[in-house]
Amino acid sequence: MEQVHDYGLAELFNWNWEDVHQVYVITTWLLVASLAKIIFNLIKPLSKWLPDSSLLIIVGLALGYVLRQTTLSGARLDSHAFFLYLLPPIIFDAGYFMPNRALFKNFDSVLVFSVIGTLWNTFAIGGSLLIMSQYDLFTMKFTTFEILVFSALISAVDPVAVIAVFEEIHVNEFLFINVFGEALFNDGVTVVLYQMFKSFALIGSDNLSPWDYATGGLSFFVVAMGGAAIGIIFAIVTSLATKYTQEIKILAPVFIFLLPYMAYLTAEMVSLSSIIAIAVCGMLMKQYIKGNITEAATNSVKYFTKMLSQCSETVIFMFLGLSTISSEHHVDVMFIAATLVFCLIYRAVGVVVQCYILNKFRAKKFELVDQFILSYGGLRGAIAYGLAVSIPSSIAAKPMFITTTIAVIYFTVFLQGITIRPLVNCLKVKRKEHRDATMVESVYNKYLDYMMSGVEDIAGQRGHYSFIENFERFNAKVIKPVLMRHETRQSFDATSIIRAYEKITLEDAIKLSKAKNTLQNQRLEKVKSMHQIAPEQQTVTPKDIQLARVMASGENIDQLYMLFSDLLDKKLGELKKQAERVEKPTEDDIQDDYMAQFGSQANIRSMTHSADQLASDSLFRRGGRRLSTGDLRANMRDGAKQKRSMYELRHV
């Protein structure tokens, strides 16, 4: 007889926790952090004073305590996961949402703060800690390059923490772009210094030659410039890819996220600055891909970019809280205190000196209040922690470096992040205006840019405004027509203005010519009554001169006026057609369900077929041009007569 196997409950449901536990724990973190953010924003006293990053650290501390008290083992953050999966979304979000126009206007100060300021802080903090270690003030020993590795990572100003705090207090655009721009490019410079000093530390100072030092210094510029070049190349490729996705619109967001990430991986593969590569790629491609995708796709890209960045930020800060509870720490109070003091002092000194030099060459000056906020707003966060846990285990002082990094992050996020709002209110820092610029303001801002560019040209100088004007000319003539779908080659031509002026002048001349006899009689009488006045003392207006030139030329004034009028109307018609092509209504790429999607596609096909049939119908065209309404009515009458004649012939 056949044996019937009796399936028990244990065989129907298997417990496979080991297969999914790491991903499940991280997913649970994201869920708990999202719910905590909702509760956090509902409790107004907390959300008013505490920044979001501090909330994530608190939740991470709570989860770390729970995981430590239970048998669940949480995942640990390693350098591979941090650099390849968590860091790219944060940097891409910062670059994609960078206000490019404000960045160009303040590019000199941002570049000075991010490059010169980072170098100053790295060597000043590292040198001071190295001098203190010579007197055995710390519990652990370290070499010169090991402490420079730590000073490089602790100089990294975190863009996520800066955005979270400065957006909440609504500082003005001038302060925000300088702090945010510094934080973004400062990370790229920091990682370059970190990698260089880490390689020196692993080789050992005794094994380094002068050529190694020269190569390391040169690599600082090569790595940064190479990363920017890769970002530019991939921004062009992304724009071109989205330009030709009108038939398969669902692929456009794929290119928008895939190619910048490939820029990051490519730069990482060839040992260039991956942070600068993905940041530059996001900054440059934004203005071009928006013209190649619909409004719905644009919103989807923005939401997905923010979602990825928030998730990465959440995971990193949760790991920060977890490591505070679960990691093995080496607490050196003297080292922690010295690092905090040096970070505050050297950043303040660097900002004051750099602002003093910049104010000598800038129209917009850094006031004392601005310098204080710039000094106080140097918040550390996810970047510094990720670099700290990525320190090689061969460096003996790694536990002390990680503990000190966590302490500095806690100090800046909690103490500085909480107190910066009262300080901004107390110092009466100018806030950002909660309104959009009016049409008049936008037009006059553009007008002032061109005016200042003309002033710089007259003065023989090349500044920000000349650079912006030249770039906009090149952008309109070359870049946009190549990278954008509905853009055509444009030229900044002043002939339309001249034509308009000539049209107005000729119109005045016609009016004057109609009253020519009256004016001449009046002037003859006036001359006779004032014969004692010399002819050279009589007043002649520009209109009189223009009228005399036109009358002396022997041209037909009416025909000349109509010629200029037709030329101007033709030019205005071309501009109107360009505006209609740019401002045509957009359609949703993805409907709410498949039936709506099929119906939308059917409607599009029907409209396209009708438009093609209408365009090819001979009734509406004659000699290659479209007919007017009167011509169409005449054609319809002729067609009716032909039908009537054919009907009579058939009956005969």
CSV table of C-alpha atoms in Angstrom, one decimal, residues 192-193 196 200 210-223:
chain,number,residue,atom,x,y,z
A,192,VAL,CA,40.7,63.3,-2.4
A,193,LEU,CA,42.8,64.3,0.6
A,196,MET,CA,45.9,60.5,-0.7
A,200,PHE,CA,50.7,57.5,2.3
A,210,PRO,CA,60.2,63.1,-2.9
A,211,TRP,CA,58.7,62.0,-6.1
A,212,ASP,CA,55.8,60.4,-4.2
A,213,TYR,CA,55.1,63.7,-2.5
A,214,ALA,CA,55.2,65.6,-5.8
A,215,THR,CA,52.9,63.0,-7.4
A,216,GLY,CA,50.5,63.2,-4.5
A,217,GLY,CA,50.3,67.0,-4.7
A,218,LEU,CA,49.8,66.8,-8.4
A,219,SER,CA,47.2,64.1,-8.1
A,220,PHE,CA,45.0,66.4,-6.0
A,221,PHE,CA,44.3,68.6,-9.0
A,222,VAL,CA,44.2,65.8,-11.5
A,223,VAL,CA,41.7,63.8,-9.5
